[in-house]
PDB file of C-alpha atoms in Angstrom:
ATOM      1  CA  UNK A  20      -4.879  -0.847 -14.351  1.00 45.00           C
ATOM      2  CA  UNK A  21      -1.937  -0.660 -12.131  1.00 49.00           C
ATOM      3  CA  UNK A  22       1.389  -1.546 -14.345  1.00 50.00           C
ATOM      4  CA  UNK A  23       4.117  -3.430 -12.984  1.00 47.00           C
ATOM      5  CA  UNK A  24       6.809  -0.363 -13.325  1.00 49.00           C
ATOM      6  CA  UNK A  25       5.596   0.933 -10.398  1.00 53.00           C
ATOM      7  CA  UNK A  26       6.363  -1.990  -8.025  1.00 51.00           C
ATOM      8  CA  UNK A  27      10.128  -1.352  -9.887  1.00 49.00           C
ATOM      9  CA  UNK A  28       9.648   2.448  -9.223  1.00 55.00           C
ATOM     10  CA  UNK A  29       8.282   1.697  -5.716  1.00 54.00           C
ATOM     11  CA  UNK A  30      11.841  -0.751  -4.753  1.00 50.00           C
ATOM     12  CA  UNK A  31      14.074   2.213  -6.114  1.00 52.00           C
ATOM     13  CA  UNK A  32      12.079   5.055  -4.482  1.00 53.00           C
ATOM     14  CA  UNK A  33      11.110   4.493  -1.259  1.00 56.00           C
ATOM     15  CA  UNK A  34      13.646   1.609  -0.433  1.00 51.00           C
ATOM     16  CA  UNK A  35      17.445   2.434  -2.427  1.00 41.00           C
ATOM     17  CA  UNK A  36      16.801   6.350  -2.058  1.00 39.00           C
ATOM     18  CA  UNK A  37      18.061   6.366  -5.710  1.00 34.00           C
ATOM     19  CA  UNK A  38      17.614   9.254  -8.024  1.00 30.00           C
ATOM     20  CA  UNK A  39      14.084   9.986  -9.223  1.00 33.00           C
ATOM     21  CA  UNK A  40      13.194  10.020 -12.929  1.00 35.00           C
ATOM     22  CA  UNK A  41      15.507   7.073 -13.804  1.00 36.00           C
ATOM     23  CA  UNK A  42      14.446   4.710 -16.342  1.00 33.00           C
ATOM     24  CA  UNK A  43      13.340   1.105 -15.676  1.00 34.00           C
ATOM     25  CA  UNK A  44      16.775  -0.410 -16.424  1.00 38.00           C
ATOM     26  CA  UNK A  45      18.340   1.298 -14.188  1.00 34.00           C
ATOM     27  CA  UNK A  46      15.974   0.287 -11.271  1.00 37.00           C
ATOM     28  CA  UNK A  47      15.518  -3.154 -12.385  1.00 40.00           C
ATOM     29  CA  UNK A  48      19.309  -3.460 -12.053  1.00 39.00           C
ATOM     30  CA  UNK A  49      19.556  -1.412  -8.519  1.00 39.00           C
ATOM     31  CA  UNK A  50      16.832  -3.941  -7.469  1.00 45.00           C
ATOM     32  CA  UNK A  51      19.096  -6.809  -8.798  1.00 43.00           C
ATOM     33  CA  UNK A  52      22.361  -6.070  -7.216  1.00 42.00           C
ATOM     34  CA  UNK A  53      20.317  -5.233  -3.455  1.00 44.00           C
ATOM     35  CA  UNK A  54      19.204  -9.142  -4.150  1.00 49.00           C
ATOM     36  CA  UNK A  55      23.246 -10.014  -5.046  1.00 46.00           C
ATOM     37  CA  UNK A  56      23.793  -8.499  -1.576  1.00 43.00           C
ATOM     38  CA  UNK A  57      21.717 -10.626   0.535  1.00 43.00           C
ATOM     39  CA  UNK A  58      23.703 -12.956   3.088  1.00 43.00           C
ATOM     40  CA  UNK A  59      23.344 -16.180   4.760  1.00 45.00           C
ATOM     41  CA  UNK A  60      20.845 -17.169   1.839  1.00 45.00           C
ATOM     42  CA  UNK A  61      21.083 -20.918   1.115  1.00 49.00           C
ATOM     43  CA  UNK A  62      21.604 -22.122  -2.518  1.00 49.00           C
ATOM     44  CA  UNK A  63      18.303 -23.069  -2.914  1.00 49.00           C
ATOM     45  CA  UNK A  64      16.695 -20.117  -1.979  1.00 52.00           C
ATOM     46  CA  UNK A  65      19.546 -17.823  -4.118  1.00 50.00           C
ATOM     47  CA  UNK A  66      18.621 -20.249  -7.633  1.00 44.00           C
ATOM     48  CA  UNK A  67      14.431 -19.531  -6.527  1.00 47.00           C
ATOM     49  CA  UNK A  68      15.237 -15.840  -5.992  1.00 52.00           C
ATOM     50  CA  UNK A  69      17.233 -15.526  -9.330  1.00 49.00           C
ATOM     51  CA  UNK A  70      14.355 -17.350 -11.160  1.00 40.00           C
ATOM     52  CA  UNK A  71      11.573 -15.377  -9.708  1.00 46.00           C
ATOM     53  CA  UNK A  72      13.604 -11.790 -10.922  1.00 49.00           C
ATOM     54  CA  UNK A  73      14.594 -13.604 -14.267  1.00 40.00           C
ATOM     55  CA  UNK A  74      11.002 -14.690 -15.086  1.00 40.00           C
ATOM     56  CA  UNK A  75       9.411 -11.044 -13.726  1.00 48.00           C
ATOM     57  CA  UNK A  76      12.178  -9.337 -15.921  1.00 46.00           C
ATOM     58  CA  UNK A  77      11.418 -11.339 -19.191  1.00 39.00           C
ATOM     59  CA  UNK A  78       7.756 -10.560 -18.162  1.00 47.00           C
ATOM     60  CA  UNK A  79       8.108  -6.704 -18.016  1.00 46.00           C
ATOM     61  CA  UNK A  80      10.314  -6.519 -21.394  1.00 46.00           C
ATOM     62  CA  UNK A  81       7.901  -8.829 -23.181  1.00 43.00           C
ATOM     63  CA  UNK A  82       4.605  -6.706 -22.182  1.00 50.00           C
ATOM     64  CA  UNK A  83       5.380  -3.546 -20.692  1.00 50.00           C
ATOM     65  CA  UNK A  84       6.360   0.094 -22.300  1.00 56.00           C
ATOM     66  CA  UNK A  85       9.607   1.874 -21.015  1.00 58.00           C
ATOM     67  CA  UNK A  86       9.265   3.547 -17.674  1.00 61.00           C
ATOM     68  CA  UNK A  87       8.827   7.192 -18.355  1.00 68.00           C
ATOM     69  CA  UNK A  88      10.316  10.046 -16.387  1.00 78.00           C
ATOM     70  CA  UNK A  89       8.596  11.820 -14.003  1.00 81.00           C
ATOM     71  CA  UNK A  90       8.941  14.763 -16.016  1.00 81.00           C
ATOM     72  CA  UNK A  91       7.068  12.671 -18.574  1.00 85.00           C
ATOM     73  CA  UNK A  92       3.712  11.551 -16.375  1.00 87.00           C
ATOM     74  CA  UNK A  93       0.456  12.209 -17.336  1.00 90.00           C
ATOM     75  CA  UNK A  94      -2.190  13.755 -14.578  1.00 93.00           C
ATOM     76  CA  UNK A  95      -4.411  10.734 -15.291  1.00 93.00           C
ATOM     77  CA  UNK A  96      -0.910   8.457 -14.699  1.00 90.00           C
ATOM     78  CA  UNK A  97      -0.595   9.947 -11.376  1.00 92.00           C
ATOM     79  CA  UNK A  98      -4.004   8.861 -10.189  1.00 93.00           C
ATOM     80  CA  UNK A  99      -4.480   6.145  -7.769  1.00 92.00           C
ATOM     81  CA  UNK A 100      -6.642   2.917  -9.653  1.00 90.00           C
ATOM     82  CA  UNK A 101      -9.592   2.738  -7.890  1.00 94.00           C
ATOM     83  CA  UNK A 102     -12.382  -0.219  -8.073  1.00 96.00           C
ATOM     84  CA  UNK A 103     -16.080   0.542  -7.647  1.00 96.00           C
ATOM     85  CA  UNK A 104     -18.440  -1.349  -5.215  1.00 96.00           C
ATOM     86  CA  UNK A 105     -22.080  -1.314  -3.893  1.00 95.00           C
ATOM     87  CA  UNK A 106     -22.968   1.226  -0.868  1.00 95.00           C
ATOM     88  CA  UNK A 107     -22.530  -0.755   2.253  1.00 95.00           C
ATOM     89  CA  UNK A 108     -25.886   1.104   3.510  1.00 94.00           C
ATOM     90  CA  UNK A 109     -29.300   0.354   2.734  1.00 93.00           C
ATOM     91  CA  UNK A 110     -32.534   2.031   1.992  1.00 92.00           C
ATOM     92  CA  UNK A 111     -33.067   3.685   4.906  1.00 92.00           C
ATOM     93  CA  UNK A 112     -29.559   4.801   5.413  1.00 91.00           C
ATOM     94  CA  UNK A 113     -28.430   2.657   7.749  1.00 92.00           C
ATOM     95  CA  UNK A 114     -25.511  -0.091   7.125  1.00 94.00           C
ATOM     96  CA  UNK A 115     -26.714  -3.279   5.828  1.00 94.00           C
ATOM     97  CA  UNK A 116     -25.360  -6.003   8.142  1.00 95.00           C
ATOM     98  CA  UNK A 117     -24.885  -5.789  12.048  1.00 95.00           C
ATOM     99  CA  UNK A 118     -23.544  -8.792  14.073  1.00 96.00           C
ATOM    100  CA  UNK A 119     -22.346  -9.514  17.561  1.00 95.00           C
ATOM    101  CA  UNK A 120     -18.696 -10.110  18.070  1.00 92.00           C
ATOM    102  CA  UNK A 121     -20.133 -13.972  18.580  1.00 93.00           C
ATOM    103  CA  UNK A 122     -21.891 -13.848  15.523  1.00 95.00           C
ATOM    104  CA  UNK A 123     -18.786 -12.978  13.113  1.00 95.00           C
ATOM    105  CA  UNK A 124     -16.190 -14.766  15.404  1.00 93.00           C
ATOM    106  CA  UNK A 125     -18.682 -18.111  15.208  1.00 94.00           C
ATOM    107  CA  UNK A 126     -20.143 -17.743  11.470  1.00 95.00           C
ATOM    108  CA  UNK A 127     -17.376 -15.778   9.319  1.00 96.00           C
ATOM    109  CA  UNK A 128     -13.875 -17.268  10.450  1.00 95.00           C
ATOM    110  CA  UNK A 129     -12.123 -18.823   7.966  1.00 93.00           C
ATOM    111  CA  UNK A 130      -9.009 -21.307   8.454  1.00 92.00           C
ATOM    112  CA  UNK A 131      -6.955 -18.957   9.037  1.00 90.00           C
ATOM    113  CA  UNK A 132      -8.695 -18.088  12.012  1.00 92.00           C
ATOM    114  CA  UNK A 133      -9.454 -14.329  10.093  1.00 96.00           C
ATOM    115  CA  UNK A 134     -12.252 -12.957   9.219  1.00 97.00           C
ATOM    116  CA  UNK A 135     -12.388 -11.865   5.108  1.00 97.00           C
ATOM    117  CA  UNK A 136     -15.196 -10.674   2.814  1.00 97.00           C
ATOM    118  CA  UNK A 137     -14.353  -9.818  -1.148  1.00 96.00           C
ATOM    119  CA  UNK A 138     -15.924  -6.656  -2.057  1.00 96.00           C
ATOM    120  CA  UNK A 139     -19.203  -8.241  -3.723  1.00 96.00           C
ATOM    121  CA  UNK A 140     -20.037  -9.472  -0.341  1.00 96.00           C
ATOM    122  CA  UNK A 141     -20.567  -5.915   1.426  1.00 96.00           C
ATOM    123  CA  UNK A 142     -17.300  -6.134   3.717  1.00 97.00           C
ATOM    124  CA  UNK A 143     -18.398  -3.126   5.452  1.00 97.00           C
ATOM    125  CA  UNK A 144     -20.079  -4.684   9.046  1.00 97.00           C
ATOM    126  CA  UNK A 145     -21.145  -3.729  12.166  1.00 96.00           C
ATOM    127  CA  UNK A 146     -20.313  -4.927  14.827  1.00 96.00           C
ATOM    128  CA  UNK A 147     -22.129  -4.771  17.858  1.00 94.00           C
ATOM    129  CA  UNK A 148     -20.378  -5.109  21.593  1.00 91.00           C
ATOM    130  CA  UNK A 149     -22.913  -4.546  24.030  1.00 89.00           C
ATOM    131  CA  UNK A 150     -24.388  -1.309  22.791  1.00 89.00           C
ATOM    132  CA  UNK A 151     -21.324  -0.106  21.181  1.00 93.00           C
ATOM    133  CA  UNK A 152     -21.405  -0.337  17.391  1.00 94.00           C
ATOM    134  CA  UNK A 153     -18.404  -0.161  15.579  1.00 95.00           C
ATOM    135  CA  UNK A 154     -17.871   0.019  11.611  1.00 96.00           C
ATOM    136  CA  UNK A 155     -15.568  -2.848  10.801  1.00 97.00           C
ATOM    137  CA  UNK A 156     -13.621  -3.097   7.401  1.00 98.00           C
ATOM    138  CA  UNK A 157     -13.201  -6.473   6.850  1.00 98.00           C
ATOM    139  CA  UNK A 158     -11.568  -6.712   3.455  1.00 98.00           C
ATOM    140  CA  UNK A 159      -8.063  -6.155   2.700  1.00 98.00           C
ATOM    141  CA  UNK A 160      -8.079  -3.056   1.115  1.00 98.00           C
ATOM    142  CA  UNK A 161      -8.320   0.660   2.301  1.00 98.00           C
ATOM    143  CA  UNK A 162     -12.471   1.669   1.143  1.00 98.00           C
ATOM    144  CA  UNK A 163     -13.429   5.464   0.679  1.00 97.00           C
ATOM    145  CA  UNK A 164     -17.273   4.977   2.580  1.00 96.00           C
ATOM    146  CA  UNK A 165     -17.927   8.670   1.024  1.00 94.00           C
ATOM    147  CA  UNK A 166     -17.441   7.463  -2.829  1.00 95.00           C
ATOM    148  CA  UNK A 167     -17.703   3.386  -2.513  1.00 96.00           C
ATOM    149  CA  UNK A 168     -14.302   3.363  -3.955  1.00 97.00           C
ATOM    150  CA  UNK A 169     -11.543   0.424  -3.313  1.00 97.00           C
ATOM    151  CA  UNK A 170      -7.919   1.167  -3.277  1.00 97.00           C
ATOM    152  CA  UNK A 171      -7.074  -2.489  -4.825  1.00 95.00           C
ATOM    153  CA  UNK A 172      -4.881  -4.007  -7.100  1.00 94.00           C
ATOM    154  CA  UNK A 173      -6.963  -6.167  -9.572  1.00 91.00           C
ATOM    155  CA  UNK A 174      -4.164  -8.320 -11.526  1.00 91.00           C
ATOM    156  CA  UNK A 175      -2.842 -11.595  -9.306  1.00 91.00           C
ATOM    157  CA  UNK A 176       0.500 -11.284 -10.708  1.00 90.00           C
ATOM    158  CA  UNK A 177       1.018  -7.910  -9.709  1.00 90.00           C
ATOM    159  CA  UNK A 178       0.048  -8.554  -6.166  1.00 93.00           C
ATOM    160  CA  UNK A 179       2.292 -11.477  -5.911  1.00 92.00           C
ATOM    161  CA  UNK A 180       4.878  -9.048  -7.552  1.00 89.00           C
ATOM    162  CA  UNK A 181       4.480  -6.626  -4.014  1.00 91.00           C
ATOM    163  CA  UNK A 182       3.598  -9.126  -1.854  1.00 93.00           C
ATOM    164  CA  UNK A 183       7.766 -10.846  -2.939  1.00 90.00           C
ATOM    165  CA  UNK A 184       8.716  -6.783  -2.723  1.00 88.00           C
ATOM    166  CA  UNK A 185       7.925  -6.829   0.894  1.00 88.00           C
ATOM    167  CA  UNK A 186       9.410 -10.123   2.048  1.00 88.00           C
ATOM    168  CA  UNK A 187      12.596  -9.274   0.329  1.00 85.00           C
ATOM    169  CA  UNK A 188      12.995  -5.960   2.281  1.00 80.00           C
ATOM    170  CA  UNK A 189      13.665  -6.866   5.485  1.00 80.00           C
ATOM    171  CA  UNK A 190      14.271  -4.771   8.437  1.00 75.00           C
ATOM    172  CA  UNK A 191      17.522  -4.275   9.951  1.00 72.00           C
ATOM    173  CA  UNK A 192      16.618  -6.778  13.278  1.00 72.00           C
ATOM    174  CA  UNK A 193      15.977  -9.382  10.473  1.00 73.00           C
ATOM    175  CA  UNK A 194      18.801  -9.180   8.003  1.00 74.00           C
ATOM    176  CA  UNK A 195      21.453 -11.931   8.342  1.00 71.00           C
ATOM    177  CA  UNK A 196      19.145 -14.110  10.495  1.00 75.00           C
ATOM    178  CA  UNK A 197      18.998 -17.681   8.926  1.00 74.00           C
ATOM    179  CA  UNK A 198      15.812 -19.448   8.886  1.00 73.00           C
ATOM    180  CA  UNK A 199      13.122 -16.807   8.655  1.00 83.00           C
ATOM    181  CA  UNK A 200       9.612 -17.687   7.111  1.00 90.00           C
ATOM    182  CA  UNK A 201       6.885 -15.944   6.046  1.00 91.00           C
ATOM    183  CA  UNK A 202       3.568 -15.761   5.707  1.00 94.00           C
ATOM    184  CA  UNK A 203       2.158 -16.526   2.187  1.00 95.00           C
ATOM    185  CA  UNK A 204      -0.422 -13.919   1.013  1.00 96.00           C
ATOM    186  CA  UNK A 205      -3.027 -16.301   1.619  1.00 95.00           C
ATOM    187  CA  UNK A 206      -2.475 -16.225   5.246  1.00 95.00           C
ATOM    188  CA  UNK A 207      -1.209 -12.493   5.532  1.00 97.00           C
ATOM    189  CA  UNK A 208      -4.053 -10.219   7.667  1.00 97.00           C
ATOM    190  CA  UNK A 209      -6.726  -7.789   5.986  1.00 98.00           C
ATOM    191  CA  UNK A 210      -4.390  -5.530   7.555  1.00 98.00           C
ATOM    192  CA  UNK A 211      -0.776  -6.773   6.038  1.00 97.00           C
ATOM    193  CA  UNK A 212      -2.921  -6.807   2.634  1.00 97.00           C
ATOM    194  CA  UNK A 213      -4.187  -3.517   2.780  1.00 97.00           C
ATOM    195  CA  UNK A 214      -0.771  -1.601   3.958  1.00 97.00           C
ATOM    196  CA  UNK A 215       0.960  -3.438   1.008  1.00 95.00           C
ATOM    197  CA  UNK A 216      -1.205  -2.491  -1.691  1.00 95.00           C
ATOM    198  CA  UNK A 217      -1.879   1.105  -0.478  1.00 95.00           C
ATOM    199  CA  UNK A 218       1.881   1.424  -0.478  1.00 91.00           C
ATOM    200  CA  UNK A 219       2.175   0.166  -3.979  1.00 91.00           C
ATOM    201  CA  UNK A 220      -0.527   2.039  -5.385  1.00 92.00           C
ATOM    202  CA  UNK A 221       0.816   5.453  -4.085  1.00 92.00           C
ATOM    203  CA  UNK A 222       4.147   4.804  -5.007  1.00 89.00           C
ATOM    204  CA  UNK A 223       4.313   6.923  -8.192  1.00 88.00           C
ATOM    205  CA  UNK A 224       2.376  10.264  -6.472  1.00 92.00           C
ATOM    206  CA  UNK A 225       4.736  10.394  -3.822  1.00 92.00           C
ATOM    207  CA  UNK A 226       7.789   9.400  -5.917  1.00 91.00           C
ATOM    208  CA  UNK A 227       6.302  12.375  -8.291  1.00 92.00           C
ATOM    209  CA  UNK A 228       6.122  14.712  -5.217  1.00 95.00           C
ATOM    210  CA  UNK A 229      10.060  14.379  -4.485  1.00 93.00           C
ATOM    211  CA  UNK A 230      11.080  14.938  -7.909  1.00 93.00           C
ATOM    212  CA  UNK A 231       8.419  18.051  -7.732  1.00 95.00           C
ATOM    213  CA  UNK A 232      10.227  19.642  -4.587  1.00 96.00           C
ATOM    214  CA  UNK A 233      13.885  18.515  -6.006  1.00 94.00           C
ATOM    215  CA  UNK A 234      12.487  20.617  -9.444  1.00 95.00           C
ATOM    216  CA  UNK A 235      10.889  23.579  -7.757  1.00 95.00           C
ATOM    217  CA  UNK A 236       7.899  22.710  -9.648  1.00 94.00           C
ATOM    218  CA  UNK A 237       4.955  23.135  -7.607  1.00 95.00           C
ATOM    219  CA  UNK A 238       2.517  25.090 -10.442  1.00 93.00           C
ATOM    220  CA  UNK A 239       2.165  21.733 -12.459  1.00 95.00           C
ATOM    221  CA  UNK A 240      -1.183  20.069 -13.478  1.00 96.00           C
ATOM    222  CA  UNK A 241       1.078  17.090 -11.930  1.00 96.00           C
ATOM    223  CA  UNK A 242       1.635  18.559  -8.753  1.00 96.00           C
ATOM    224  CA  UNK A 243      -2.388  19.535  -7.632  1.00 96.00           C
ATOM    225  CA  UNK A 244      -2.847  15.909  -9.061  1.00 97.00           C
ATOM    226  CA  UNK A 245      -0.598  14.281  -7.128  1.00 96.00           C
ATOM    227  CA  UNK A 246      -1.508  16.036  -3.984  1.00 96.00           C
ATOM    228  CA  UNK A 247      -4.859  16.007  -4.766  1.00 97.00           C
ATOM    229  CA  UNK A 248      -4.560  12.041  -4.391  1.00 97.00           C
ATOM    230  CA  UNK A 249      -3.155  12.700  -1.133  1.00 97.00           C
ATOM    231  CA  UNK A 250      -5.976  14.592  -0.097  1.00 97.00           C
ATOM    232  CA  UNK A 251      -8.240  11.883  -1.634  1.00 96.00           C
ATOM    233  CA  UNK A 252      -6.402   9.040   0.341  1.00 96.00           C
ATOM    234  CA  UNK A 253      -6.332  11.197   3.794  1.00 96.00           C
ATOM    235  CA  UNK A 254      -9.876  11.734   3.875  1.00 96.00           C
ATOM    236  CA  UNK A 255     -10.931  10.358   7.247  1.00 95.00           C
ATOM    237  CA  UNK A 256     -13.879   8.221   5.538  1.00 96.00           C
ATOM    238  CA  UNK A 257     -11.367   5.910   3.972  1.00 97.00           C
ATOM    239  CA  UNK A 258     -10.975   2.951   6.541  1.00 97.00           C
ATOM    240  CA  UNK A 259      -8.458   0.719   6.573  1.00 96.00           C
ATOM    241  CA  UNK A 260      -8.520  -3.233   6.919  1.00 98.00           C
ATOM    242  CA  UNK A 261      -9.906  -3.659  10.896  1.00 97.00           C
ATOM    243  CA  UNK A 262      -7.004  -4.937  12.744  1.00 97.00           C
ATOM    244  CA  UNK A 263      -7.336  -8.715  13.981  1.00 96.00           C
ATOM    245  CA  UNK A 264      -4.433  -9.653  15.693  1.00 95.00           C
ATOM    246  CA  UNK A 265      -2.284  -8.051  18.339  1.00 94.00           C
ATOM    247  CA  UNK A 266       0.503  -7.222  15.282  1.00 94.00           C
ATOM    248  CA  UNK A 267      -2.232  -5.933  13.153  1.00 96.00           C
ATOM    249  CA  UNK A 268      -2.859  -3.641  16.409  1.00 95.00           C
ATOM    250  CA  UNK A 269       0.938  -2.477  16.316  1.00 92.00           C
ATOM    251  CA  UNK A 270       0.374  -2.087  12.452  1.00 95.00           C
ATOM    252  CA  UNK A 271      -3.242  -0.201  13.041  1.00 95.00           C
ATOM    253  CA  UNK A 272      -1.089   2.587  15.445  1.00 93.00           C
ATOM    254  CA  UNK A 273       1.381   2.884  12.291  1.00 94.00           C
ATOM    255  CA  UNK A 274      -1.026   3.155   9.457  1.00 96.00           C
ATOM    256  CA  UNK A 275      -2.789   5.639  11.590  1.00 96.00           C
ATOM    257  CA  UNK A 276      -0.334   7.879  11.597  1.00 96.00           C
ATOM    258  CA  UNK A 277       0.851   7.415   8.086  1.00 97.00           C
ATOM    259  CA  UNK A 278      -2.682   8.058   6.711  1.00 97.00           C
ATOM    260  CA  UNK A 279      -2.431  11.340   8.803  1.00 97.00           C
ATOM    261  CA  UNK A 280       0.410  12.142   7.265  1.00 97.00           C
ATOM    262  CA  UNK A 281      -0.698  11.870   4.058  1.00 97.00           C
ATOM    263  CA  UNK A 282      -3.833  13.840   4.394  1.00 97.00           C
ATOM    264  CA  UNK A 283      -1.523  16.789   5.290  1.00 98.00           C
ATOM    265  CA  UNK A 284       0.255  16.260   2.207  1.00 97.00           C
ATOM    266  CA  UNK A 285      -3.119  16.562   0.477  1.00 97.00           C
ATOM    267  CA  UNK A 286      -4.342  19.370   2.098  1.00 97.00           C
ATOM    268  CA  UNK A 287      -1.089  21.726   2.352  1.00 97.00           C
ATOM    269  CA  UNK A 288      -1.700  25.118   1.846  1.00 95.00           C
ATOM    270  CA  UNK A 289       0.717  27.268  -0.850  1.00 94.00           C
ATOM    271  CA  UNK A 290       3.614  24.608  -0.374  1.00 96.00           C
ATOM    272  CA  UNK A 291       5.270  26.877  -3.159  1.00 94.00           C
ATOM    273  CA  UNK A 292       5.402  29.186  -0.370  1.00 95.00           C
ATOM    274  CA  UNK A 293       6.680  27.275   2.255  1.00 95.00           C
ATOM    275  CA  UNK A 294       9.110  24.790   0.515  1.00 96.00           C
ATOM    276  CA  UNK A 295      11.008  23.925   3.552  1.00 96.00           C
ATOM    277  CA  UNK A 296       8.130  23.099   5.690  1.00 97.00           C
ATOM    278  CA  UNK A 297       6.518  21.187   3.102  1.00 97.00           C
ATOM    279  CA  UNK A 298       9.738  19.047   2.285  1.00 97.00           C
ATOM    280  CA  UNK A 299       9.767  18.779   6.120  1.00 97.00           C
ATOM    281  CA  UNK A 300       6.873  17.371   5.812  1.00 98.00           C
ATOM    282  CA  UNK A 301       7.183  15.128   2.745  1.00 97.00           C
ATOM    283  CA  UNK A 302      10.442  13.738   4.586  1.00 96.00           C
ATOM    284  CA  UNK A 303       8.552  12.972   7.382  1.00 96.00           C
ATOM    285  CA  UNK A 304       6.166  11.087   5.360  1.00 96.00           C
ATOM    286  CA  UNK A 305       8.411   9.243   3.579  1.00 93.00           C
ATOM    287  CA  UNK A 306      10.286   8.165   6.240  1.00 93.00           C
ATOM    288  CA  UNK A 307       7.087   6.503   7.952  1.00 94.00           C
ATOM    289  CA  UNK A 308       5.867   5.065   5.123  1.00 93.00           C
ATOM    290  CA  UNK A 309       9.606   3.411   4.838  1.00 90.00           C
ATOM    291  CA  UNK A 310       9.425   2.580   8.556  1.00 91.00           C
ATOM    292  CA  UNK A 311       5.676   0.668   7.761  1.00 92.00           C
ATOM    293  CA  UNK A 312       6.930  -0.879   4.904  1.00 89.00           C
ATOM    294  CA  UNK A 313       9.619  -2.719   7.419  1.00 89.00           C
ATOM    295  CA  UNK A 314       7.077  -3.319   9.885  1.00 92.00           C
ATOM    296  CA  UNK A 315       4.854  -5.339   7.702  1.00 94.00           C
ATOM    297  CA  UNK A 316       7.984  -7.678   6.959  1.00 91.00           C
ATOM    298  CA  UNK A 317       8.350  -7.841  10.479  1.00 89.00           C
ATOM    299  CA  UNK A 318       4.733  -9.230  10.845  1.00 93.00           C
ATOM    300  CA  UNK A 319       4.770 -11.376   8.156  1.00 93.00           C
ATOM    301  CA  UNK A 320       7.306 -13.259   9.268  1.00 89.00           C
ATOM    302  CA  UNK A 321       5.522 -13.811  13.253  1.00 75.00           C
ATOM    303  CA  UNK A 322       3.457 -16.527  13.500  1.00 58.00           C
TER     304      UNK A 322
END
């Protein structure tokens, strides 16, 4: 079950570049005063911001455990949830369900003029353009095909916990600008969907990863776990949502790279031996990962 320290781990690590193995007062309060900070907020929207962190706050103390250090993590904590699903292929090894571009645009879009299945209803498709096939992801989460695994997070609250992470991050083009709406997560893509709960998700391995370089401590259970989940999340049989509209196109070119990045992460030869290329690299990653985050606020808040 994904906990709701790491969306507070996620806000201090990739977003407020503050120090790693902090305890969750200290983020909850760096995530507080970058909210005191916002401009050009009406008074409305300041008292339903200030509720929203008062009531997530009270939330956390009442149910949670103190955030533990990095030093602290478990292997197993450093493991990306995963949630199991049938084999999108049938008997005789084929994929299940193949449709024409008509056939999905005419029988499948919903009012949001997307097309969404939940995981019980085999989102992997075909679809068939002429007599090119192509394997479509149409849920909103990244799927491993090899293992039948979704990267998901199961618990409503928490996704409505990222999903308010996001909005309230936005990019420098959009900070100061009055009148800006967004997308609720109803109406967010497959694509938006999936980039926000990947990032989530792998928000404690890759915080873990910095601390590791910053600690010279790349002989760790921790450390082959951690990049291990890289390696896992790199593997070029885990698709992403299919992109549906021209900014899930722009987002599709980002992700791509990102996901690239991370299998490199994963698969990194003797980084103990090469600890400035691999914190080159890990930089590099980070740094995309913070430039997708911004995107996807960007998106969300296009028509």
């Amino acid at each position: 079950m994904v906990k709701k320290w790491i969306v507070i781990l996620t806000a201090c690590g990739l977003l407020t570049a503050c120090g790693l193995g902090e305890k969750k007062e200290t983020a909850t309060k760096t995530e507080a005063a970058s909210d005191e900070k916002k401009v050009n907020a009406s008074e409305d929207e300041k008292a339903t911001n200030e509720k929203k962190a008062s009531a997530s706050k009270a939330e956390t103390d009442e149910h949670e455990q103190p955030l533990k250090t990095f030093d602290e993590l478990t292997p197993e904590e450093l493991r990306i949830p995963t949630v199991p699903m049938e084999s999108p292929y049938g008997e005789d090894g084929n994929f299940k369900y193949v449709h024409t571009d008509k056939e999905l645009a005419r029988d499948f879009t919903d009012e949001n003029n997307l097309i969404r299945f939940d995981l019980d209803e085999y989102p992997i498709r075909i679809m068939r353009t002429g007599n090119v096939d192509n394997v479509m992801n149409y849920s909103d989460t990244f799927i491993d095909l090899s293992e039948n695994l979704s990267y998901k997070i199961q618990d409503p609250e928490e996704i409505e916990i990222a999903y308010q992470l996001f909005i309230d991050h936005p990019p420098v083009q959009l900070q100061g600008k009055e009148g800006i709406e967004y997308r609720s997560w109803e109406e967010a893509t497959n694509m938006e969907r999936g980039i926000i709960q990947m990032t989530i998700l792998l928000s404690v391995p890759m915080n873990y990863l910095q601390y590791a370089i910053e600690q010279d401590e790349y002989d760790t259970e921790q450390f082959k776990t951690a990049q291990a989940e890289f390696k896992r999340i790199g593997d070029p049989m885990v698709l992403f949502p299919s992109p549906q509209t021209p900014l899930d196109y722009e987002l599709y070119e980002s992700i791509r790279t990102v996901h690239a990045l991370w299998g490199k992460l994963g698969l990194y030869q003797k980084p103990e031996q090469d600890k400035e290329e691999f914190k080159i690299l890990y930089d590099q990653t980070r740094q995309e990962v913070n430039n997708l985050f911004a995107r996807v606020n960007y998106t969300l808040s296009e028509e």
